[in-house]
């Protein structure tokens, strides 16, 4: 019998567990440890609440957990509650799948003014992550700025623009839908340092903006390259740029909210009297290597909410080598130290889709198998040793059965048309274990 501890229950953690199950069958025991009492990482708290079909992938992870050889160990934070060195004494392999939950810092003057929030915080707020449920972002408007040209920036802009009715069927948290319903924001500027051919937005997400009930996307036709240049783009990008061309060509609809794509626009400062009031933006141009360079021309966009969607970082964990420049654990093809591995966003940084984590998880299991070779089991104790340590420390661990009870309680308290109303406090999650059947 071999024992694997996986730290983090997002997609990367679950694909690794699934691969281990398939590779070793009953010869393996896997513990998936998460700092939250509930599983699934960004599937629960990152993927947009109005994209329920994407979230449905968690059913696959559920199947992994329903087998005896995989166990969920929730409400245990690796670092403060149990260290990596301790896990290494109990498990034959430890796999870090902790994601990249921290925002990259917006390093400009005024970047820390009240009203400036990272997308991890803003997304966590509308998705009911306990760490961000109390964010209370300023929504009085009329202007908001979203910095970034990826899909997260699009999610944020769309959520700010939707009407209450458009959230029907979503699991956006009640505190967020109530606050957004009274939002005074009528202009969301989406800033990108480069141009339409350099976006990292996918066609489906962009296309959605063209069908919003009360908001119209606006693109300045002058920002678009010659249409012939689109032929050089790969097909997905070409579709995305086609959407931008449609937005640029559309007549004004008179909808009350606009989503202004502001390309060639680099934020250089945020100003205001004790809080964000305006973003100072420098017009940019592309150099020969398609890098953005400032032109010296600046202008101000009034905004008291600024959401920076410029990437994420993995927080370091004591004893784990870390690449500070890239904000992730140092590794060679997922190997960190003997017996210690990393997968998912904690390995690659914040890029790719949910599915990108699958080959990552399957790949690391192959590397673990190579490293174990034909050697006899290391004689490590696995589960009983962790349970003993956590009991000594008085940890209040949640099991997968507990999660199922929490989930049933969340489903039962959902507003009409919504699949669930998440608990946003850890203590409420823990209490729900005993409240539902
Ligand atoms: C806003 C947003 C929207 C997205 N939308 C989509 C989409 O629509 N479609 C798509 O394909 N992809 C989407 N993605 C990307 C997708 O969510 C990621 O590819 C994926 O979640 C990364 O998986 P992961 O397992 O590496 O990290 P995560 O999903 O972040 O999981 C990490 C887990 O580790 C736990 N953890 C962290 N630190 C510790 C610790 N010290 N101890 C114990 N546990 C810990 C966390 O609680 C979490 O459960 C989106 C990402 C974001 C940010």
Coordinates of N, CA, C and O and ligand atoms in Angstrom, one line a residue, residues 7-13 33-35 41-42 46-47 54 76-78 97-99 123 152 155 312 317 344-345 352-354 357, ligand 1:
X7 N -2.5 18.3 -1.7 CA -2.9 19.5 -1.0 C -3.6 20.5 -1.9 O -3.1 21.1 -2.8
X8 N -5.0 20.5 -1.8 CA -5.8 21.4 -2.6 C -6.8 20.5 -3.4 O -6.4 19.5 -4.0
X9 N -8.1 20.9 -3.3 CA -9.1 20.1 -3.9 C -9.8 20.7 -5.1 O -10.9 20.6 -5.4
X10 N -9.0 21.5 -5.9 CA -9.5 22.1 -7.1 C -9.3 21.0 -8.2 O -9.0 19.9 -8.0
X11 N -9.5 21.5 -9.5 CA -9.3 20.5 -10.6 C -8.0 19.8 -10.6 O -8.0 18.6 -10.8
X12 N -6.9 20.5 -10.4 CA -5.6 19.8 -10.5 C -5.5 18.7 -9.4 O -5.0 17.6 -9.7
X13 N -6.0 19.0 -8.2 CA -6.0 18.0 -7.1 C -6.8 16.7 -7.5 O -6.4 15.6 -7.4
X33 N -6.5 17.2 0.8 CA -6.6 18.1 2.0 C -6.9 19.5 1.4 O -6.3 19.9 0.5
X34 N -7.9 20.1 2.0 CA -8.2 21.5 1.6 C -8.3 22.4 2.8 O -8.9 22.0 3.9
X35 N -7.9 23.7 2.7 CA -8.0 24.6 3.8 C -9.5 25.0 4.1 O -9.8 25.4 5.2
X41 N -12.2 24.0 -5.1 CA -11.4 25.2 -5.5 C -12.1 26.2 -6.3 O -13.3 26.6 -6.0
X42 N -11.5 26.6 -7.4 CA -12.1 27.7 -8.3 C -13.4 27.2 -9.0 O -14.1 28.1 -9.6
X46 N -14.4 30.5 -8.4 CA -13.8 31.3 -9.4 C -14.7 31.3 -10.7 O -15.1 32.4 -11.1
X47 N -15.0 30.1 -11.2 CA -15.8 30.0 -12.4 C -17.1 30.8 -12.2 O -17.7 30.8 -11.1
X54 N -20.4 24.9 -17.0 CA -18.9 24.7 -16.8 C -18.7 24.1 -15.4 O -17.9 23.2 -15.2
X76 N -8.5 22.0 6.8 CA -7.1 21.8 7.3 C -6.2 22.6 6.3 O -6.1 22.3 5.1
X77 N -5.5 23.6 6.9 CA -4.7 24.4 6.0 C -3.2 23.9 6.2 O -2.7 23.9 7.3
X78 N -2.7 23.5 5.0 CA -1.3 23.0 5.1 C -0.4 24.2 5.2 O -0.5 25.2 4.5
X97 N -1.4 21.1 -4.9 CA -2.3 21.5 -5.9 C -3.1 22.7 -5.3 O -4.3 22.8 -5.3
X98 N -2.3 23.7 -4.8 CA -2.9 24.8 -4.0 C -3.3 26.0 -4.9 O -3.8 27.0 -4.4
X99 N -3.2 25.9 -6.2 CA -3.7 26.9 -7.1 C -2.9 28.2 -7.0 O -1.7 28.2 -6.5
X123 N -14.0 38.5 -7.5 CA -14.7 37.2 -7.9 C -15.1 36.4 -6.7 O -16.2 35.8 -6.6
X152 N -11.0 36.6 -17.2 CA -11.4 37.0 -15.9 C -11.9 38.5 -15.9 O -13.0 38.8 -15.3
X155 N -15.4 38.3 -17.2 CA -16.3 37.8 -16.2 C -16.7 39.0 -15.3 O -17.9 39.2 -15.0
X312 N -2.5 36.1 -11.2 CA -2.5 35.5 -9.8 C -1.1 35.0 -9.4 O -0.3 34.6 -10.3
X317 N 4.7 28.3 0.7 CA 4.5 27.5 1.9 C 5.9 27.1 2.5 O 6.8 26.8 1.7
X344 N -1.1 21.8 -11.5 CA -2.1 22.9 -11.7 C -1.5 24.3 -11.7 O -0.3 24.5 -12.1
X345 N -2.3 25.2 -11.2 CA -1.8 26.6 -11.3 C -0.6 26.8 -10.3 O 0.2 27.7 -10.6
X352 N -4.6 28.7 -18.8 CA -5.2 27.4 -19.2 C -6.6 27.3 -18.6 O -7.0 28.0 -17.8
X353 N -7.3 26.3 -19.2 CA -8.7 26.0 -18.7 C -8.7 24.9 -17.7 O -7.6 24.4 -17.3
X354 N -9.9 24.6 -17.2 CA -10.0 23.5 -16.2 C -9.4 22.2 -16.8 O -8.6 21.5 -16.2
X357 N -5.7 21.1 -16.6 CA -5.1 20.5 -15.4 C -5.2 19.0 -15.4 O -4.6 18.3 -14.6
Ligands
LIG1 C1 -12.3 34.0 -12.1 C2 -11.9 32.7 -12.8 C3 -12.8 32.2 -13.7 C4 -12.5 31.0 -14.4 N1 -13.3 30.5 -15.3 C5 -13.0 29.4 -16.0 C6 -13.9 28.8 -17.0 O1 -15.0 29.4 -17.2 N2 -13.5 27.7 -17.6 C7 -12.3 27.1 -17.4 O2 -12.0 26.1 -18.1 N3 -11.5 27.6 -16.5 C8 -11.8 28.7 -15.8 N4 -10.9 29.2 -14.9 C9 -9.6 28.5 -14.7 C10 -9.8 27.3 -13.7 O3 -10.5 27.7 -12.6 C11 -8.3 26.8 -13.2 O4 -7.7 26.3 -14.4 C12 -8.3 25.8 -12.1 O5 -9.2 26.0 -11.1 C13 -6.9 25.6 -11.5 O6 -7.0 24.5 -10.7 P1 -6.1 24.3 -9.5 O7 -6.5 23.0 -8.9 O8 -4.6 24.4 -9.8 O9 -6.4 25.5 -8.4 P2 -7.7 25.9 -7.6 O10 -8.9 25.6 -8.4 O11 -7.5 27.3 -7.2 O12 -7.7 24.9 -6.3 C14 -6.7 25.1 -5.3 C15 -7.3 24.5 -4.0 O13 -6.2 24.5 -3.0 C16 -6.7 24.9 -1.8 N5 -5.6 25.4 -1.0 C17 -4.8 26.5 -1.2 N6 -3.9 26.6 -0.3 C18 -4.0 25.6 0.6 C19 -3.3 25.2 1.7 N7 -2.2 25.8 2.2 N8 -3.8 24.1 2.4 C20 -4.8 23.4 1.9 N9 -5.5 23.7 0.8 C21 -5.1 24.8 0.1 C22 -7.8 26.0 -2.1 O14 -8.7 26.1 -1.1 C23 -8.4 25.4 -3.4 O15 -9.5 24.5 -3.1 C24 -11.2 30.4 -14.2 C25 -10.3 30.9 -13.2 C26 -10.7 32.1 -12.6 C27 -9.7 32.7 -11.6

